[in-house]
């Protein structure tokens, strides 16, 4: 055995880091259906997106180039925390008494505490070089808002975050983190936008929603010359930037002379799953034997219970209409602790791959997910974010299946973020207060009746 | 230039990790004065410490062997997070426009979020192999308590943490972290010990103190066959275990073809400073030109304003009497946010080195420390613990001196922990509520009158 095969932590030196992102759109068996304008139902052109995004981001959104170079200034920030470690979960394997080999990629090592910084830095960079001075965005649990605030601080942009009001007060430390990096964060609905004022007029006590916060951030960007909008998941360019995760993991596994039988990630909008999976999807499309498992919460089972259809990206019907798996744009999931997995839709790229049978999905209830997260913490030392805990649970389940079957599978999962700001969720679990929340089938059925009529 | 010289993050492969700790006691120009029994004033023997510590820990406490092997089971846990990265702070250097090279060792990469796990694992291991089933300890801000809980979880020991009551309620997430790893944590003073009950009888509203929590943890350990006591700083064996930090840093700097002109760390009890400094102190004692700067808060200026004398380690006069810099065992510093730097005394090893003129010290007020921490965060991406922020501020000051003088010094500092659980302190600073707290000279004078009469 070589040193990396024996190792627990597999590192990359700086000169081994990827210099280009991988664009899975280059290798899709069928191209994606075109996104449509939410008002006209006609295919979107670059000019429709120009008020929201810089041209290079729009170009990446529709690109079918296989590799897109990572700009030097972006790599300069990546060097602060990348390559993130690839860990062999030896202590967990022993605790499970499994013949499986479990590897995880630890994106919690980022300054933002999650993978979100990978695209935040890229988006801030492209905006900066096109003369944009200020970015607006929304955030739910605060992972994305804090990542964008850090990126803007590095690139010298102003950052404006509309944070869902209930999270703003429940997760004060995420708010503090945004402010520590010089970002401005206000609770949504806010009196600063027409959409926010209207919501407050309807209900002064509104605790907000992600859909509403998106609408506020979009209105902010569209209304100001110096400002564009930034989104933390779902879109093609976001997943493109996240492929740095899988590209690194592949090199690290090569060092350990390993290749995954199954690649696992949690899915909300899809960016951390796409990030680790796509470089291996490339191999699968070229004939390699490798499986993929997207893990969603059973309270928001977009892939496993949704439909594959055109739908709006947001509640207010301002975002593009895209073909994806959806529970309906009016769907509002229960307040599970994995706030980042509460999106009604799914990345069009991941939706297409799922529709074509290239990836599988599973939905898990949150109590079993927290139980797995605690088992993982007590073996590997890391308290993971509630979102990432879904991937942990699925990886443990795979490893236990191997114990049954005697198969020595190689399992790779993405540990997308740490749980340092989510300890209240663990308190809730440990004190027995956490409930599994049902899949609201009647609500979904109702929401699905309201899909846009297109084509 | 080679790759490591150009690099931002300098890693070590697993096979390059240190296999022995460095014991600075082997190289001290004069041996330490013997510790004394708090009741009799006579030199302590191993049998006096046996109710508190396992024999191997007692042996290490008095050892003058130069290198002490790191047991395989301890290295097995170290592999989960070590070697920690050595970072070249290139973005900070640019922001300061300094010719200095700034390196920092990032101990926040540990699962506990700080360097404390390095000794917690070692102590849990030595207790385990001597048949101890349960460890008791105290914790102030919670860094140490959570590190010991993680270590006990890994080694299969029970963990009992007496947490200073004011912190127990102010820092609920540290408490949650201890519980996530299966530790038990109760607010001190507690009804579970005689010392705690007496304190509650005197003042039912008592918010507790570190001195009192130590006394509770010691009483717990002394009163139970299955339990021993564990301390997170000050003692020789604790600093010994922390030298893994400096040993790694030295190898990492060698890769980058660098050697420090000055080594910087914050000091409370002294363990993170000793950890990074001692392997370089060895060189200094052998003639190498290298300086050392211990950074303390001006609200608790043990080295810069204390006296070098025999004093008790705790308020209740139950801990050994040692020769050290002290502000008096009754000294209770103001409630600065750097809770880990509020100890009245100082590691005897660091005290001796300071007394002999081998290391220097500086005391800094907390507002300037937080300003430096924010500048660091916005350059390097990391929000650091308030304790570590003292080292950040001193490193920035050194780099700015280099800018004045034109010297291209190499600065190495220990970034002992992240600030994810300390965002309330940053809120306080950002909202302008943070105050510099005066050095309480009259109080110290009074406290110093009560030193034990020995010798």
CSV table of N, CA and C in Angstrom, one decimal, chain B residues 120-250:
chain,number,residue,atom,x,y,z
B,120,UNK,N,-6.5,16.9,25.0
B,120,UNK,CA,-7.6,16.1,25.5
B,120,UNK,C,-7.5,14.7,25.1
B,121,UNK,N,-7.2,14.4,23.9
B,121,UNK,CA,-7.1,13.1,23.4
B,121,UNK,C,-6.0,12.3,24.1
B,122,UNK,N,-4.8,13.0,24.3
B,122,UNK,CA,-3.7,12.3,25.0
B,122,UNK,C,-4.1,12.0,26.4
B,123,UNK,N,-4.7,12.9,27.1
B,123,UNK,CA,-5.1,12.7,28.5
B,123,UNK,C,-6.2,11.6,28.6
B,124,UNK,N,-7.2,11.6,27.7
B,124,UNK,CA,-8.2,10.6,27.7
B,124,UNK,C,-7.5,9.2,27.5
B,125,UNK,N,-6.6,9.1,26.6
B,125,UNK,CA,-5.9,7.9,26.3
B,125,UNK,C,-5.2,7.3,27.5
B,126,UNK,N,-4.4,8.2,28.2
B,126,UNK,CA,-3.6,7.7,29.3
B,126,UNK,C,-4.5,7.3,30.5
B,127,UNK,N,-5.6,8.0,30.6
B,127,UNK,CA,-6.5,7.5,31.7
B,127,UNK,C,-7.1,6.2,31.3
B,128,UNK,N,-7.5,6.0,30.0
B,128,UNK,CA,-8.2,4.8,29.6
B,128,UNK,C,-7.3,3.6,29.8
B,129,UNK,N,-6.0,3.7,29.4
B,129,UNK,CA,-5.2,2.5,29.6
B,129,UNK,C,-4.8,2.2,31.0
B,130,UNK,N,-5.0,3.2,31.9
B,130,UNK,CA,-4.9,2.8,33.3
B,130,UNK,C,-6.2,2.5,34.0
B,131,UNK,N,-7.2,2.3,33.2
B,131,UNK,CA,-8.5,1.7,33.8
B,131,UNK,C,-9.5,2.8,34.3
B,132,UNK,N,-9.2,4.0,34.1
B,132,UNK,CA,-10.1,5.1,34.5
B,132,UNK,C,-11.3,5.0,33.5
B,133,UNK,N,-12.5,5.2,34.1
B,133,UNK,CA,-13.8,5.1,33.3
B,133,UNK,C,-14.4,6.5,33.0
B,134,UNK,N,-14.0,7.5,33.8
B,134,UNK,CA,-14.7,8.8,33.8
B,134,UNK,C,-13.8,9.9,34.1
B,135,UNK,N,-13.9,11.0,33.3
B,135,UNK,CA,-13.1,12.2,33.6
B,135,UNK,C,-14.0,13.3,34.0
B,136,UNK,N,-13.5,14.1,35.0
B,136,UNK,CA,-14.2,15.3,35.4
B,136,UNK,C,-13.3,16.5,35.0
B,137,UNK,N,-13.9,17.6,34.7
B,137,UNK,CA,-13.2,18.8,34.4
B,137,UNK,C,-14.1,20.0,34.5
B,138,UNK,N,-13.5,21.2,34.5
B,138,UNK,CA,-14.2,22.5,34.5
B,138,UNK,C,-14.1,23.1,33.1
B,139,UNK,N,-15.0,24.0,32.8
B,139,UNK,CA,-14.8,24.8,31.6
B,139,UNK,C,-15.4,26.2,31.8
B,140,UNK,N,-14.7,27.2,31.2
B,140,UNK,CA,-15.2,28.5,31.3
B,140,UNK,C,-16.0,28.8,30.1
B,141,UNK,N,-15.4,29.3,29.1
B,141,UNK,CA,-16.1,29.6,27.8
B,141,UNK,C,-16.6,28.3,27.1
B,142,UNK,N,-16.0,27.2,27.4
B,142,UNK,CA,-16.5,25.9,26.8
B,142,UNK,C,-15.6,25.3,25.8
B,143,UNK,N,-14.5,25.9,25.4
B,143,UNK,CA,-13.6,25.3,24.5
B,143,UNK,C,-13.0,24.0,25.0
B,144,UNK,N,-12.5,24.1,26.3
B,144,UNK,CA,-11.9,22.9,26.8
B,144,UNK,C,-12.9,21.8,27.1
B,145,UNK,N,-14.0,22.2,27.7
B,145,UNK,CA,-15.0,21.2,28.0
B,145,UNK,C,-15.5,20.4,26.8
B,146,UNK,N,-15.7,21.1,25.7
B,146,UNK,CA,-16.1,20.4,24.4
B,146,UNK,C,-15.0,19.6,23.9
B,147,UNK,N,-13.7,20.0,24.0
B,147,UNK,CA,-12.6,19.2,23.5
B,147,UNK,C,-12.5,17.9,24.3
B,148,UNK,N,-12.6,18.0,25.6
B,148,UNK,CA,-12.5,16.8,26.4
B,148,UNK,C,-13.7,15.9,26.2
B,149,UNK,N,-14.9,16.4,25.9
B,149,UNK,CA,-16.1,15.6,25.6
B,149,UNK,C,-15.8,14.8,24.3
B,150,UNK,N,-15.3,15.4,23.3
B,150,UNK,CA,-15.0,14.8,22.1
B,150,UNK,C,-14.0,13.7,22.3
B,151,UNK,N,-12.9,14.0,23.0
B,151,UNK,CA,-11.8,13.0,23.3
B,151,UNK,C,-12.4,11.8,24.0
B,152,UNK,N,-13.2,12.1,25.1
B,152,UNK,CA,-13.8,11.0,25.8
B,152,UNK,C,-14.7,10.1,25.0
B,153,UNK,N,-15.5,10.7,24.1
B,153,UNK,CA,-16.3,10.0,23.1
B,153,UNK,C,-15.5,9.1,22.3
B,154,UNK,N,-14.3,9.5,21.8
B,154,UNK,CA,-13.5,8.7,20.9
B,154,UNK,C,-12.9,7.6,21.7
B,155,UNK,N,-12.5,7.8,23.0
B,155,UNK,CA,-11.8,6.8,23.7
B,155,UNK,C,-12.7,5.9,24.6
B,156,UNK,N,-14.0,6.3,24.6
B,156,UNK,CA,-14.9,5.4,25.3
B,156,UNK,C,-15.0,5.7,26.8
B,157,UNK,N,-14.7,6.9,27.2
B,157,UNK,CA,-14.8,7.3,28.6
B,157,UNK,C,-16.1,8.2,28.8
B,158,UNK,N,-16.6,8.2,30.0
B,158,UNK,CA,-17.6,9.2,30.4
B,158,UNK,C,-16.9,10.5,30.7
B,159,UNK,N,-17.7,11.6,30.4
B,159,UNK,CA,-17.1,12.9,30.6
B,159,UNK,C,-18.1,13.8,31.4
B,160,UNK,N,-17.6,14.4,32.5
B,160,UNK,CA,-18.4,15.3,33.4
B,160,UNK,C,-17.8,16.7,33.4
B,161,UNK,N,-18.6,17.6,32.9
B,161,UNK,CA,-18.0,19.0,32.8
B,161,UNK,C,-18.8,20.0,33.7
B,162,UNK,N,-18.1,20.6,34.6
B,162,UNK,CA,-18.6,21.7,35.4
B,162,UNK,C,-18.4,23.0,34.7
B,163,UNK,N,-19.4,23.6,34.2
B,163,UNK,CA,-19.3,24.8,33.3
B,163,UNK,C,-19.7,26.0,34.1
B,164,UNK,N,-18.8,27.0,34.1
B,164,UNK,CA,-19.1,28.3,34.9
B,164,UNK,C,-20.5,28.8,34.5
B,165,UNK,N,-21.4,29.0,35.5
B,165,UNK,CA,-22.8,29.2,35.2
B,165,UNK,C,-23.1,30.3,34.2
B,166,UNK,N,-22.4,31.4,34.3
B,166,UNK,CA,-22.7,32.5,33.4
B,166,UNK,C,-22.4,32.1,31.9
B,167,UNK,N,-21.4,31.3,31.7
B,167,UNK,CA,-21.1,30.8,30.3
B,167,UNK,C,-22.1,29.8,29.9
B,168,UNK,N,-22.6,28.9,30.9
B,168,UNK,CA,-23.5,27.9,30.6
B,168,UNK,C,-24.8,28.4,29.9
B,169,UNK,N,-25.2,29.6,30.4
B,169,UNK,CA,-26.4,30.2,29.8
B,169,UNK,C,-26.1,31.2,28.7
B,170,UNK,N,-24.9,31.7,28.7
B,170,UNK,CA,-24.5,32.7,27.6
B,170,UNK,C,-24.0,32.0,26.3
B,171,UNK,N,-23.5,30.8,26.5
B,171,UNK,CA,-22.9,30.1,25.4
B,171,UNK,C,-23.6,28.7,25.2
B,172,UNK,N,-24.9,28.7,24.9
B,172,UNK,CA,-25.6,27.4,24.9
B,172,UNK,C,-25.1,26.4,23.9
B,173,UNK,N,-24.4,26.9,22.8
B,173,UNK,CA,-24.0,26.0,21.8
B,173,UNK,C,-22.8,25.2,22.2
B,174,UNK,N,-21.9,25.8,23.0
B,174,UNK,CA,-20.8,25.0,23.6
B,174,UNK,C,-21.4,23.8,24.4
B,175,UNK,N,-22.4,24.1,25.2
B,175,UNK,CA,-23.0,23.1,26.0
B,175,UNK,C,-23.6,22.0,25.1
B,176,UNK,N,-24.3,22.5,24.0
B,176,UNK,CA,-24.9,21.5,23.1
B,176,UNK,C,-23.8,20.6,22.5
B,177,UNK,N,-22.7,21.2,22.2
B,177,UNK,CA,-21.6,20.4,21.6
B,177,UNK,C,-21.1,19.3,22.5
B,178,UNK,N,-21.0,19.7,23.8
B,178,UNK,CA,-20.6,18.7,24.8
B,178,UNK,C,-21.6,17.5,24.8
B,179,UNK,N,-22.9,17.9,24.8
B,179,UNK,CA,-23.9,16.9,24.9
B,179,UNK,C,-24.0,16.1,23.6
B,180,UNK,N,-23.7,16.7,22.4
B,180,UNK,CA,-23.7,15.9,21.2
B,180,UNK,C,-22.7,14.8,21.2
B,181,UNK,N,-21.7,15.0,22.0
B,181,UNK,CA,-20.6,13.9,22.1
B,181,UNK,C,-20.9,13.1,23.3
B,182,UNK,N,-22.0,13.2,23.9
B,182,UNK,CA,-22.4,12.3,25.0
B,182,UNK,C,-21.8,12.7,26.4
B,183,UNK,N,-21.2,13.9,26.5
B,183,UNK,CA,-20.7,14.4,27.8
B,183,UNK,C,-21.9,14.9,28.6
B,184,UNK,N,-21.7,14.9,29.9
B,184,UNK,CA,-22.7,15.6,30.8
B,184,UNK,C,-22.1,16.9,31.2
B,185,UNK,N,-22.9,18.0,31.2
B,185,UNK,CA,-22.5,19.3,31.5
B,185,UNK,C,-23.5,19.9,32.4
B,186,UNK,N,-23.0,20.5,33.6
B,186,UNK,CA,-23.9,21.1,34.5
B,186,UNK,C,-23.3,22.5,34.9
B,187,UNK,N,-24.2,23.5,35.2
B,187,UNK,CA,-23.8,24.8,35.6
B,187,UNK,C,-23.1,24.7,37.0
B,188,UNK,N,-22.0,25.4,37.1
B,188,UNK,CA,-21.3,25.5,38.4
B,188,UNK,C,-21.4,26.9,38.9
B,189,UNK,N,-21.7,27.1,40.2
B,189,UNK,CA,-21.8,26.1,41.2
B,189,UNK,C,-23.0,25.2,41.1
B,190,UNK,N,-22.8,23.9,41.4
B,190,UNK,CA,-23.9,22.9,41.3
B,190,UNK,C,-24.2,22.3,42.7
B,191,UNK,N,-25.3,21.6,42.8
B,191,UNK,CA,-25.6,21.0,44.0
B,191,UNK,C,-25.0,19.6,44.2
B,192,UNK,N,-24.1,19.2,43.2
B,192,UNK,CA,-23.5,17.9,43.2
B,192,UNK,C,-22.3,17.7,44.0
B,193,UNK,N,-21.7,18.8,44.4
B,193,UNK,CA,-20.5,18.8,45.2
B,193,UNK,C,-20.6,19.6,46.5
B,194,UNK,N,-19.8,19.3,47.5
B,194,UNK,CA,-19.9,20.0,48.8
B,194,UNK,C,-19.5,21.5,48.5
B,195,UNK,N,-18.5,21.6,47.7
B,195,UNK,CA,-18.0,23.0,47.4
B,195,UNK,C,-19.1,23.8,46.7
B,196,UNK,N,-19.8,23.1,45.8
B,196,UNK,CA,-20.8,23.8,45.0
B,196,UNK,C,-22.0,24.1,45.9
B,197,UNK,N,-22.4,23.2,46.8
B,197,UNK,CA,-23.5,23.4,47.7
B,197,UNK,C,-23.2,24.6,48.6
B,198,UNK,N,-22.0,24.6,49.1
B,198,UNK,CA,-21.6,25.7,50.0
B,198,UNK,C,-21.7,27.1,49.3
B,199,UNK,N,-21.3,27.1,48.0
B,199,UNK,CA,-21.3,28.3,47.3
B,199,UNK,C,-22.8,28.7,47.0
B,200,UNK,N,-23.6,27.8,46.8
B,200,UNK,CA,-25.0,28.1,46.5
B,200,UNK,C,-25.7,28.5,47.8
B,201,UNK,N,-25.3,28.0,48.9
B,201,UNK,CA,-25.8,28.4,50.2
B,201,UNK,C,-25.5,29.8,50.5
B,202,UNK,N,-24.2,30.2,50.2
B,202,UNK,CA,-23.8,31.6,50.4
B,202,UNK,C,-24.5,32.5,49.5
B,203,UNK,N,-24.7,32.1,48.2
B,203,UNK,CA,-25.3,32.9,47.2
B,203,UNK,C,-26.0,32.1,46.2
B,204,UNK,N,-27.3,31.9,46.4
B,204,UNK,CA,-28.1,31.1,45.4
B,204,UNK,C,-28.1,31.6,44.0
B,205,UNK,N,-27.8,32.9,43.8
B,205,UNK,CA,-27.7,33.5,42.5
B,205,UNK,C,-26.3,33.5,41.9
B,206,UNK,N,-25.4,32.9,42.6
B,206,UNK,CA,-24.0,32.9,42.1
B,206,UNK,C,-23.9,32.5,40.6
B,207,UNK,N,-23.1,33.3,39.8
B,207,UNK,CA,-23.0,33.0,38.4
B,207,UNK,C,-21.7,32.1,38.2
B,208,UNK,N,-21.0,31.8,39.3
B,208,UNK,CA,-19.9,30.9,39.2
B,208,UNK,C,-18.6,31.6,38.8
B,209,UNK,N,-17.5,30.9,38.9
B,209,UNK,CA,-16.2,31.3,38.5
B,209,UNK,C,-15.3,30.1,38.1
B,210,UNK,N,-14.3,30.3,37.4
B,210,UNK,CA,-13.4,29.2,36.9
B,210,UNK,C,-12.8,28.5,38.1
B,211,UNK,N,-12.4,29.3,39.1
B,211,UNK,CA,-11.7,28.8,40.3
B,211,UNK,C,-12.7,27.8,41.0
B,212,UNK,N,-13.9,28.2,41.1
B,212,UNK,CA,-14.9,27.4,41.8
B,212,UNK,C,-15.2,26.1,41.0
B,213,UNK,N,-15.3,26.3,39.7
B,213,UNK,CA,-15.6,25.1,38.8
B,213,UNK,C,-14.4,24.1,38.9
B,214,UNK,N,-13.2,24.6,39.0
B,214,UNK,CA,-12.0,23.7,39.2
B,214,UNK,C,-12.2,22.9,40.5
B,215,UNK,N,-12.6,23.6,41.5
B,215,UNK,CA,-12.7,23.0,42.8
B,215,UNK,C,-13.8,21.9,42.8
B,216,UNK,N,-14.9,22.2,42.1
B,216,UNK,CA,-16.0,21.2,41.9
B,216,UNK,C,-15.5,19.9,41.2
B,217,UNK,N,-14.7,20.2,40.1
B,217,UNK,CA,-14.3,19.0,39.3
B,217,UNK,C,-13.2,18.2,40.1
B,218,UNK,N,-12.4,18.9,40.8
B,218,UNK,CA,-11.4,18.2,41.6
B,218,UNK,C,-12.1,17.3,42.7
B,219,UNK,N,-13.1,17.9,43.4
B,219,UNK,CA,-13.8,17.2,44.4
B,219,UNK,C,-14.5,16.0,43.8
B,220,UNK,N,-15.1,16.1,42.7
B,220,UNK,CA,-15.7,15.0,42.0
B,220,UNK,C,-14.7,13.9,41.7
B,221,UNK,N,-13.5,14.2,41.2
B,221,UNK,CA,-12.5,13.2,40.9
B,221,UNK,C,-12.0,12.5,42.1
B,222,UNK,N,-11.7,13.3,43.1
B,222,UNK,CA,-11.1,12.8,44.4
B,222,UNK,C,-12.1,11.8,45.0
B,223,UNK,N,-13.4,12.1,44.9
B,223,UNK,CA,-14.4,11.4,45.6
B,223,UNK,C,-14.9,10.1,45.0
B,224,UNK,N,-14.4,9.8,43.7
B,224,UNK,CA,-14.9,8.7,43.0
B,224,UNK,C,-13.7,7.8,42.5
B,225,UNK,N,-13.9,6.5,42.8
B,225,UNK,CA,-12.8,5.5,42.4
B,225,UNK,C,-12.6,5.5,40.9
B,226,UNK,N,-13.8,5.7,40.1
B,226,UNK,CA,-13.7,5.5,38.7
B,226,UNK,C,-13.3,6.7,37.9
B,227,UNK,N,-13.1,7.8,38.6
B,227,UNK,CA,-12.9,9.1,38.0
B,227,UNK,C,-11.6,9.8,38.3
B,228,UNK,N,-11.0,10.4,37.2
B,228,UNK,CA,-9.9,11.3,37.5
B,228,UNK,C,-10.2,12.6,36.9
B,229,UNK,N,-9.2,13.5,37.1
B,229,UNK,CA,-9.4,14.9,36.8
B,229,UNK,C,-8.6,15.3,35.6
B,230,UNK,N,-9.0,16.2,34.8
B,230,UNK,CA,-8.3,16.6,33.6
B,230,UNK,C,-8.3,18.1,33.4
B,231,UNK,N,-7.1,18.6,33.1
B,231,UNK,CA,-6.9,20.1,33.1
B,231,UNK,C,-6.5,20.5,31.6
B,232,UNK,N,-7.0,21.6,31.1
B,232,UNK,CA,-6.7,21.9,29.7
B,232,UNK,C,-5.6,22.9,29.4
B,233,UNK,N,-4.9,23.4,30.5
B,233,UNK,CA,-3.8,24.3,30.2
B,233,UNK,C,-2.8,24.2,31.4
B,234,UNK,N,-1.9,25.2,31.5
B,234,UNK,CA,-1.0,25.5,32.6
B,234,UNK,C,0.1,24.4,32.9
B,235,UNK,N,-0.4,23.1,33.0
B,235,UNK,CA,0.6,22.1,33.5
B,235,UNK,C,1.5,21.7,32.4
B,236,UNK,N,2.7,21.1,32.8
B,236,UNK,CA,3.7,20.8,31.9
B,236,UNK,C,3.3,19.7,30.9
B,237,UNK,N,2.5,18.7,31.3
B,237,UNK,CA,2.1,17.7,30.4
B,237,UNK,C,1.2,18.2,29.3
B,238,UNK,N,0.4,19.2,29.7
B,238,UNK,CA,-0.6,19.8,28.7
B,238,UNK,C,0.2,20.5,27.6
B,239,UNK,N,1.2,21.3,28.0
B,239,UNK,CA,2.0,22.0,27.0
B,239,UNK,C,2.8,21.1,26.2
B,240,UNK,N,3.3,20.0,26.8
B,240,UNK,CA,4.0,19.0,26.1
B,240,UNK,C,3.2,18.5,24.9
B,241,UNK,N,1.9,18.1,25.2
B,241,UNK,CA,1.0,17.6,24.1
B,241,UNK,C,0.8,18.6,23.0
B,242,UNK,N,0.8,19.9,23.4
B,242,UNK,CA,0.5,20.9,22.4
B,242,UNK,C,1.7,21.1,21.5
B,243,UNK,N,2.9,20.6,21.8
B,243,UNK,CA,4.0,20.9,20.9
B,243,UNK,C,3.9,20.3,19.5
B,244,UNK,N,2.9,19.4,19.4
B,244,UNK,CA,2.7,18.9,18.0
B,244,UNK,C,2.4,20.1,17.0
B,245,UNK,N,1.9,21.2,17.6
B,245,UNK,CA,1.6,22.3,16.7
B,245,UNK,C,2.9,22.9,16.1
B,246,UNK,N,3.8,23.2,17.0
B,246,UNK,CA,5.1,23.8,16.6
B,246,UNK,C,5.9,22.8,15.8
B,247,UNK,N,5.9,21.6,16.1
B,247,UNK,CA,6.7,20.6,15.4
B,247,UNK,C,6.2,20.5,13.9
B,248,UNK,N,4.9,20.5,13.8
B,248,UNK,CA,4.3,20.5,12.4
B,248,UNK,C,4.7,21.8,11.7
B,249,UNK,N,4.5,22.9,12.4
B,249,UNK,CA,4.8,24.2,11.8
B,249,UNK,C,6.2,24.3,11.2
B,250,UNK,N,7.1,23.8,12.0
B,250,UNK,CA,8.5,23.8,11.7
B,250,UNK,C,8.8,23.0,10.4
